[in-house]
């Protein structure tokens, strides 16, 4: 329950400040524009590049938002208040994860529409694309929220976050790109399902580990 | 016999190569108001943060409410810390900050209670904390303390930026908390310490 209160509070703060959301959406628009020009105008090229562009843009924008989720506490110097709340501290991680996950899904849905328009991704398969987005987005946010919390007190946190997160999320991004490619090119459902299963396993394993490890890593 | 609220034994803390606390020991009994006195840089704030379990000393032990500080979970909710300057979310109003803070501590309050507490400390409702002066933030911190009802209140230079009315309210809040628990405050103001503290603890270069 407290995790939900924290996530909703962060959403309210983000909505009032809008700094993180505006940066992430602007970044996505710029990446799509540059990639669209680089791969275009040939339709086959764009169609092949679309899934990769989608997940790379989402991964970078997601890191910006992950950093933002914890930066709210640093900017306001309120991290101590969170750490002084009673009980074990997993819920702080879960709250931040929930906040980031909601933003990632909204941003991912927006990105899907843009990629569909520019890179010929078939929106007719939107239920499958959405499932891939949820599974891939969950794996990504689980890792990003954890490492953003781990580095929150460090001065070089923004640089470190990218260095720590990207090697860890490589399997998630690869599986998500493969699943999206399969959907874009009408692959057999069983092939797409195997990538979904892989993403599901990553999500469960990473989430369990991060929840267990978080109380130890957030201590000063 | 009642356990001491705070027992700090032989604590050493360093940042980088600089030792900030060196073999420091301090005991605070229930009902006491202890003032930490000393010039800048002697480790008053660090000691408050060690007691609050926010930083871990390299050596020594800290016990709160009779339990090792690292083992505290539910009891952490009994600790109230007012930093200097107090920390609040800039984009939320004073009452929203109070509601959120208490809700996250697992003790949700109504908007009316938040507004009552703000009225008691002389703050107008509906204004974002970004527009607060330093003194208003201190007053909001007092309102949060009143609502939280801590058994151990840690205050870092609480009297700075407060006008005379604010200082009187602060003294009342300290006395109120000390009736049920204990207060440790770091200050440069010996006059204020003499006014509110039952005991002073002079610090000099980490000891």
mmCIF file of N, CA, C and O in Angstrom, chain A residues 2-3 5-6 9-10 12-13 16-17 72-73 75-89 91 153 216 219-220, chain B residues 49 52-56 70 73-77 79-81 85 87-93 96 100-101 103-107 144:
data_model
loop_
_atom_site.group_PDB
_atom_site.id
_atom_site.type_symbol
_atom_site.label_atom_id
_atom_site.label_comp_id
_atom_site.label_asym_id
_atom_site.label_seq_id
_atom_site.Cartn_x
_atom_site.Cartn_y
_atom_site.Cartn_z
ATOM 1 N N UNK A 2 1.929 1.236 0.887
ATOM 2 C CA UNK A 2 2.805 2.409 0.932
ATOM 3 C C UNK A 2 3.544 2.588 -0.388
ATOM 4 O O UNK A 2 3.837 3.696 -0.813
ATOM 5 N N UNK A 3 3.844 1.458 -1.047
ATOM 6 C CA UNK A 3 4.518 1.515 -2.350
ATOM 7 C C UNK A 3 3.638 2.258 -3.353
ATOM 8 O O UNK A 3 4.123 3.077 -4.140
ATOM 9 N N UNK A 5 1.280 4.459 -2.598
ATOM 10 C CA UNK A 5 1.244 5.884 -2.191
ATOM 11 C C UNK A 5 2.485 6.603 -2.735
ATOM 12 O O UNK A 5 2.397 7.709 -3.279
ATOM 13 N N UNK A 6 3.638 5.935 -2.613
ATOM 14 C CA UNK A 6 4.882 6.544 -3.088
ATOM 15 C C UNK A 6 4.854 6.728 -4.606
ATOM 16 O O UNK A 6 5.233 7.790 -5.122
ATOM 17 N N UNK A 9 2.511 9.531 -5.486
ATOM 18 C CA UNK A 9 3.108 10.812 -5.107
ATOM 19 C C UNK A 9 4.175 11.226 -6.129
ATOM 20 O O UNK A 9 4.235 12.379 -6.554
ATOM 21 N N UNK A 10 4.986 10.263 -6.556
ATOM 22 C CA UNK A 10 6.014 10.573 -7.550
ATOM 23 C C UNK A 10 5.392 10.985 -8.883
ATOM 24 O O UNK A 10 5.903 11.880 -9.558
ATOM 25 N N UNK A 12 2.558 12.470 -9.210
ATOM 26 C CA UNK A 12 2.049 13.839 -9.016
ATOM 27 C C UNK A 12 3.193 14.851 -9.105
ATOM 28 O O UNK A 12 3.084 15.889 -9.757
ATOM 29 N N UNK A 13 4.321 14.515 -8.452
ATOM 30 C CA UNK A 13 5.484 15.420 -8.499
ATOM 31 C C UNK A 13 5.996 15.575 -9.923
ATOM 32 O O UNK A 13 6.341 16.670 -10.364
ATOM 33 N N UNK A 16 3.704 17.755 -11.960
ATOM 34 C CA UNK A 16 3.813 19.193 -11.644
ATOM 35 C C UNK A 16 5.129 19.769 -12.149
ATOM 36 O O UNK A 16 5.198 20.911 -12.580
ATOM 37 N N UNK A 17 6.204 18.979 -12.061
ATOM 38 C CA UNK A 17 7.506 19.480 -12.514
ATOM 39 C C UNK A 17 7.717 19.271 -13.999
ATOM 40 O O UNK A 17 8.208 20.143 -14.706
ATOM 41 N N UNK A 72 14.238 12.918 -7.796
ATOM 42 C CA UNK A 72 13.209 13.674 -7.062
ATOM 43 C C UNK A 72 13.565 13.738 -5.580
ATOM 44 O O UNK A 72 13.365 14.754 -4.923
ATOM 45 N N UNK A 73 14.094 12.634 -5.049
ATOM 46 C CA UNK A 73 14.461 12.607 -3.632
ATOM 47 C C UNK A 73 15.745 13.407 -3.372
ATOM 48 O O UNK A 73 15.884 14.033 -2.328
ATOM 49 N N UNK A 75 16.927 16.003 -5.241
ATOM 50 C CA UNK A 75 16.640 17.439 -5.418
ATOM 51 C C UNK A 75 15.953 18.024 -4.192
ATOM 52 O O UNK A 75 16.215 19.143 -3.788
ATOM 53 N N UNK A 76 15.035 17.250 -3.635
ATOM 54 C CA UNK A 76 14.275 17.747 -2.477
ATOM 55 C C UNK A 76 14.924 17.373 -1.145
ATOM 56 O O UNK A 76 14.406 17.717 -0.091
ATOM 57 N N UNK A 77 16.034 16.622 -1.216
ATOM 58 C CA UNK A 77 16.761 16.152 -0.022
ATOM 59 C C UNK A 77 15.861 15.352 0.914
ATOM 60 O O UNK A 77 15.935 15.471 2.140
ATOM 61 N N UNK A 78 14.990 14.556 0.322
ATOM 62 C CA UNK A 78 13.991 13.840 1.116
ATOM 63 C C UNK A 78 14.284 12.345 1.245
ATOM 64 O O UNK A 78 13.461 11.625 1.811
ATOM 65 N N UNK A 79 15.438 11.911 0.741
ATOM 66 C CA UNK A 79 15.746 10.481 0.812
ATOM 67 C C UNK A 79 15.794 10.005 2.266
ATOM 68 O O UNK A 79 15.325 8.910 2.592
ATOM 69 N N UNK A 80 16.341 10.844 3.153
ATOM 70 C CA UNK A 80 16.429 10.467 4.570
ATOM 71 C C UNK A 80 15.054 10.180 5.159
ATOM 72 O O UNK A 80 14.889 9.261 5.954
ATOM 73 N N UNK A 81 14.077 10.998 4.771
ATOM 74 C CA UNK A 81 12.725 10.785 5.302
ATOM 75 C C UNK A 81 12.184 9.426 4.878
ATOM 76 O O UNK A 81 11.530 8.737 5.666
ATOM 77 N N UNK A 82 12.461 9.052 3.628
ATOM 78 C CA UNK A 82 12.009 7.740 3.159
ATOM 79 C C UNK A 82 12.693 6.629 3.949
ATOM 80 O O UNK A 82 12.074 5.643 4.330
ATOM 81 N N UNK A 83 14.009 6.819 4.187
ATOM 82 C CA UNK A 83 14.764 5.772 4.884
ATOM 83 C C UNK A 83 14.383 5.672 6.363
ATOM 84 O O UNK A 83 14.632 4.661 6.995
ATOM 85 N N UNK A 84 13.805 6.742 6.893
ATOM 86 C CA UNK A 84 13.401 6.720 8.315
ATOM 87 C C UNK A 84 11.990 6.161 8.524
ATOM 88 O O UNK A 84 11.524 6.095 9.654
ATOM 89 N N UNK A 85 11.335 5.795 7.441
ATOM 90 C CA UNK A 85 9.995 5.229 7.623
ATOM 91 C C UNK A 85 10.121 3.838 8.243
ATOM 92 O O UNK A 85 11.099 3.134 8.006
ATOM 93 N N UNK A 86 9.146 3.448 9.065
ATOM 94 C CA UNK A 86 9.265 2.156 9.767
ATOM 95 C C UNK A 86 9.123 0.964 8.830
ATOM 96 O O UNK A 86 8.571 1.084 7.739
ATOM 97 N N UNK A 87 9.630 -0.159 9.292
ATOM 98 C CA UNK A 87 9.507 -1.401 8.528
ATOM 99 C C UNK A 87 10.673 -1.617 7.589
ATOM 100 O O UNK A 87 11.552 -0.769 7.461
ATOM 101 N N UNK A 88 10.667 -2.772 6.951
ATOM 102 C CA UNK A 88 11.727 -3.076 5.995
ATOM 103 C C UNK A 88 11.584 -2.175 4.771
ATOM 104 O O UNK A 88 10.518 -1.634 4.515
ATOM 105 N N UNK A 89 12.698 -2.044 4.003
ATOM 106 C CA UNK A 89 12.702 -0.968 3.003
ATOM 107 C C UNK A 89 12.398 -1.422 1.575
ATOM 108 O O UNK A 89 12.541 -0.631 0.644
ATOM 109 N N UNK A 91 9.659 -1.790 0.170
ATOM 110 C CA UNK A 91 8.528 -1.060 -0.405
ATOM 111 C C UNK A 91 8.977 0.220 -1.111
ATOM 112 O O UNK A 91 8.326 0.681 -2.042
ATOM 113 N N UNK A 153 23.192 8.251 -4.358
ATOM 114 C CA UNK A 153 23.972 9.175 -3.537
ATOM 115 C C UNK A 153 25.293 9.576 -4.201
ATOM 116 O O UNK A 153 26.053 10.358 -3.643
ATOM 117 N N UNK A 216 19.566 -3.787 1.622
ATOM 118 C CA UNK A 216 20.999 -3.736 1.959
ATOM 119 C C UNK A 216 21.745 -2.660 1.206
ATOM 120 O O UNK A 216 22.610 -1.986 1.783
ATOM 121 N N UNK A 219 21.255 1.323 2.275
ATOM 122 C CA UNK A 219 21.787 1.830 3.550
ATOM 123 C C UNK A 219 23.042 2.650 3.329
ATOM 124 O O UNK A 219 23.853 2.329 2.480
ATOM 125 N N UNK A 220 23.208 3.688 4.107
ATOM 126 C CA UNK A 220 24.382 4.545 3.978
ATOM 127 C C UNK A 220 25.617 3.930 4.591
ATOM 128 O O UNK A 220 25.560 2.955 5.286
ATOM 129 N N UNK B 49 22.962 11.995 12.478
ATOM 130 C CA UNK B 49 22.655 11.044 11.401
ATOM 131 C C UNK B 49 23.037 9.609 11.783
ATOM 132 O O UNK B 49 22.388 8.665 11.354
ATOM 133 N N UNK B 52 20.288 8.533 13.970
ATOM 134 C CA UNK B 52 19.069 8.299 13.182
ATOM 135 C C UNK B 52 19.161 7.046 12.314
ATOM 136 O O UNK B 52 18.228 6.755 11.564
ATOM 137 N N UNK B 53 20.270 6.325 12.400
ATOM 138 C CA UNK B 53 20.527 5.106 11.614
ATOM 139 C C UNK B 53 20.679 5.387 10.124
ATOM 140 O O UNK B 53 20.582 4.496 9.300
ATOM 141 N N UNK B 54 20.940 6.651 9.761
ATOM 142 C CA UNK B 54 21.071 6.976 8.335
ATOM 143 C C UNK B 54 22.482 6.727 7.825
ATOM 144 O O UNK B 54 22.677 6.527 6.630
ATOM 145 N N UNK B 55 23.467 6.787 8.707
ATOM 146 C CA UNK B 55 24.822 6.410 8.321
ATOM 147 C C UNK B 55 25.395 5.450 9.362
ATOM 148 O O UNK B 55 25.059 5.533 10.540
ATOM 149 N N UNK B 56 26.238 4.562 8.867
ATOM 150 C CA UNK B 56 26.777 3.502 9.720
ATOM 151 C C UNK B 56 28.193 3.877 10.161
ATOM 152 O O UNK B 56 29.022 4.208 9.313
ATOM 153 N N UNK B 70 20.869 -1.073 14.057
ATOM 154 C CA UNK B 70 20.722 -1.703 12.743
ATOM 155 C C UNK B 70 19.547 -2.681 12.724
ATOM 156 O O UNK B 70 19.092 -3.083 11.650
ATOM 157 N N UNK B 73 13.287 -1.794 13.000
ATOM 158 C CA UNK B 73 12.406 -1.752 11.820
ATOM 159 C C UNK B 73 11.176 -0.922 12.162
ATOM 160 O O UNK B 73 11.101 0.237 11.791
ATOM 161 N N UNK B 74 10.257 -1.532 12.941
ATOM 162 C CA UNK B 74 9.050 -0.786 13.311
ATOM 163 C C UNK B 74 9.415 0.448 14.133
ATOM 164 O O UNK B 74 8.805 1.509 13.992
ATOM 165 N N UNK B 75 10.468 0.320 14.976
ATOM 166 C CA UNK B 75 10.838 1.421 15.879
ATOM 167 C C UNK B 75 11.395 2.632 15.139
ATOM 168 O O UNK B 75 11.478 3.722 15.708
ATOM 169 N N UNK B 76 11.798 2.433 13.880
ATOM 170 C CA UNK B 76 12.313 3.563 13.119
ATOM 171 C C UNK B 76 11.249 4.650 12.964
ATOM 172 O O UNK B 76 11.559 5.830 12.804
ATOM 173 N N UNK B 77 9.997 4.237 13.010
ATOM 174 C CA UNK B 77 8.898 5.195 12.914
ATOM 175 C C UNK B 77 8.786 6.092 14.133
ATOM 176 O O UNK B 77 8.065 7.089 14.114
ATOM 177 N N UNK B 79 11.357 7.658 15.354
ATOM 178 C CA UNK B 79 12.410 8.672 15.257
ATOM 179 C C UNK B 79 11.926 9.817 14.366
ATOM 180 O O UNK B 79 11.474 9.597 13.251
ATOM 181 N N UNK B 80 12.035 11.037 14.879
ATOM 182 C CA UNK B 80 11.737 12.212 14.060
ATOM 183 C C UNK B 80 13.029 12.981 13.830
ATOM 184 O O UNK B 80 13.763 13.241 14.784
ATOM 185 N N UNK B 81 13.346 13.262 12.586
ATOM 186 C CA UNK B 81 14.578 14.000 12.275
ATOM 187 C C UNK B 81 14.203 15.275 11.546
ATOM 188 O O UNK B 81 13.506 15.231 10.524
ATOM 189 N N UNK B 85 18.649 22.600 6.114
ATOM 190 C CA UNK B 85 17.229 22.977 6.193
ATOM 191 C C UNK B 85 16.336 21.740 6.137
ATOM 192 O O UNK B 85 16.767 20.719 5.607
ATOM 193 N N UNK B 87 13.700 19.023 4.927
ATOM 194 C CA UNK B 87 13.467 18.560 3.555
ATOM 195 C C UNK B 87 11.982 18.369 3.275
ATOM 196 O O UNK B 87 11.299 17.685 4.032
ATOM 197 N N UNK B 88 11.518 19.010 2.193
ATOM 198 C CA UNK B 88 10.133 18.843 1.749
ATOM 199 C C UNK B 88 10.100 18.839 0.228
ATOM 200 O O UNK B 88 11.043 19.307 -0.411
ATOM 201 N N UNK B 89 9.012 18.323 -0.332
ATOM 202 C CA UNK B 89 8.859 18.325 -1.800
ATOM 203 C C UNK B 89 8.397 19.703 -2.246
ATOM 204 O O UNK B 89 7.327 20.160 -1.855
ATOM 205 N N UNK B 90 9.227 20.321 -3.064
ATOM 206 C CA UNK B 90 9.011 21.715 -3.462
ATOM 207 C C UNK B 90 7.703 21.930 -4.223
ATOM 208 O O UNK B 90 7.069 22.968 -4.104
ATOM 209 N N UNK B 91 7.327 20.925 -5.037
ATOM 210 C CA UNK B 91 6.141 21.108 -5.879
ATOM 211 C C UNK B 91 4.834 20.761 -5.165
ATOM 212 O O UNK B 91 3.767 20.861 -5.767
ATOM 213 N N UNK B 92 4.927 20.317 -3.916
ATOM 214 C CA UNK B 92 3.703 20.033 -3.150
ATOM 215 C C UNK B 92 3.463 21.170 -2.165
ATOM 216 O O UNK B 92 4.405 21.827 -1.716
ATOM 217 N N UNK B 93 2.200 21.371 -1.792
ATOM 218 C CA UNK B 93 1.889 22.391 -0.787
ATOM 219 C C UNK B 93 2.286 21.864 0.595
ATOM 220 O O UNK B 93 2.584 20.670 0.756
ATOM 221 N N UNK B 96 -0.009 19.070 1.679
ATOM 222 C CA UNK B 96 0.233 17.839 0.902
ATOM 223 C C UNK B 96 1.505 17.138 1.401
ATOM 224 O O UNK B 96 1.554 15.912 1.493
ATOM 225 N N UNK B 100 1.534 13.351 2.825
ATOM 226 C CA UNK B 100 2.372 12.338 2.187
ATOM 227 C C UNK B 100 3.361 11.745 3.176
ATOM 228 O O UNK B 100 3.568 10.537 3.215
ATOM 229 N N UNK B 101 3.991 12.621 3.946
ATOM 230 C CA UNK B 101 5.006 12.166 4.889
ATOM 231 C C UNK B 101 4.414 11.170 5.882
ATOM 232 O O UNK B 101 4.987 10.107 6.142
ATOM 233 N N UNK B 103 1.565 9.480 5.524
ATOM 234 C CA UNK B 103 1.036 8.290 4.826
ATOM 235 C C UNK B 103 2.167 7.305 4.557
ATOM 236 O O UNK B 103 2.003 6.090 4.726
ATOM 237 N N UNK B 104 3.332 7.808 4.154
ATOM 238 C CA UNK B 104 4.458 6.910 3.869
ATOM 239 C C UNK B 104 5.007 6.292 5.156
ATOM 240 O O UNK B 104 5.584 5.210 5.127
ATOM 241 N N UNK B 105 4.821 6.985 6.265
ATOM 242 C CA UNK B 105 5.262 6.420 7.550
ATOM 243 C C UNK B 105 4.233 5.416 8.077
ATOM 244 O O UNK B 105 4.411 4.864 9.162
ATOM 245 N N UNK B 106 3.167 5.207 7.328
ATOM 246 C CA UNK B 106 2.155 4.227 7.727
ATOM 247 C C UNK B 106 1.146 4.766 8.719
ATOM 248 O O UNK B 106 0.440 3.998 9.366
ATOM 249 N N UNK B 107 1.091 6.126 8.853
ATOM 250 C CA UNK B 107 0.120 6.727 9.774
ATOM 251 C C UNK B 107 -0.649 7.842 9.064
ATOM 252 O O UNK B 107 -0.427 9.030 9.326
ATOM 253 N N UNK B 144 5.044 18.801 11.209
ATOM 254 C CA UNK B 144 5.226 17.366 10.924
ATOM 255 C C UNK B 144 5.601 16.608 12.200
ATOM 256 O O UNK B 144 5.129 15.505 12.448
#
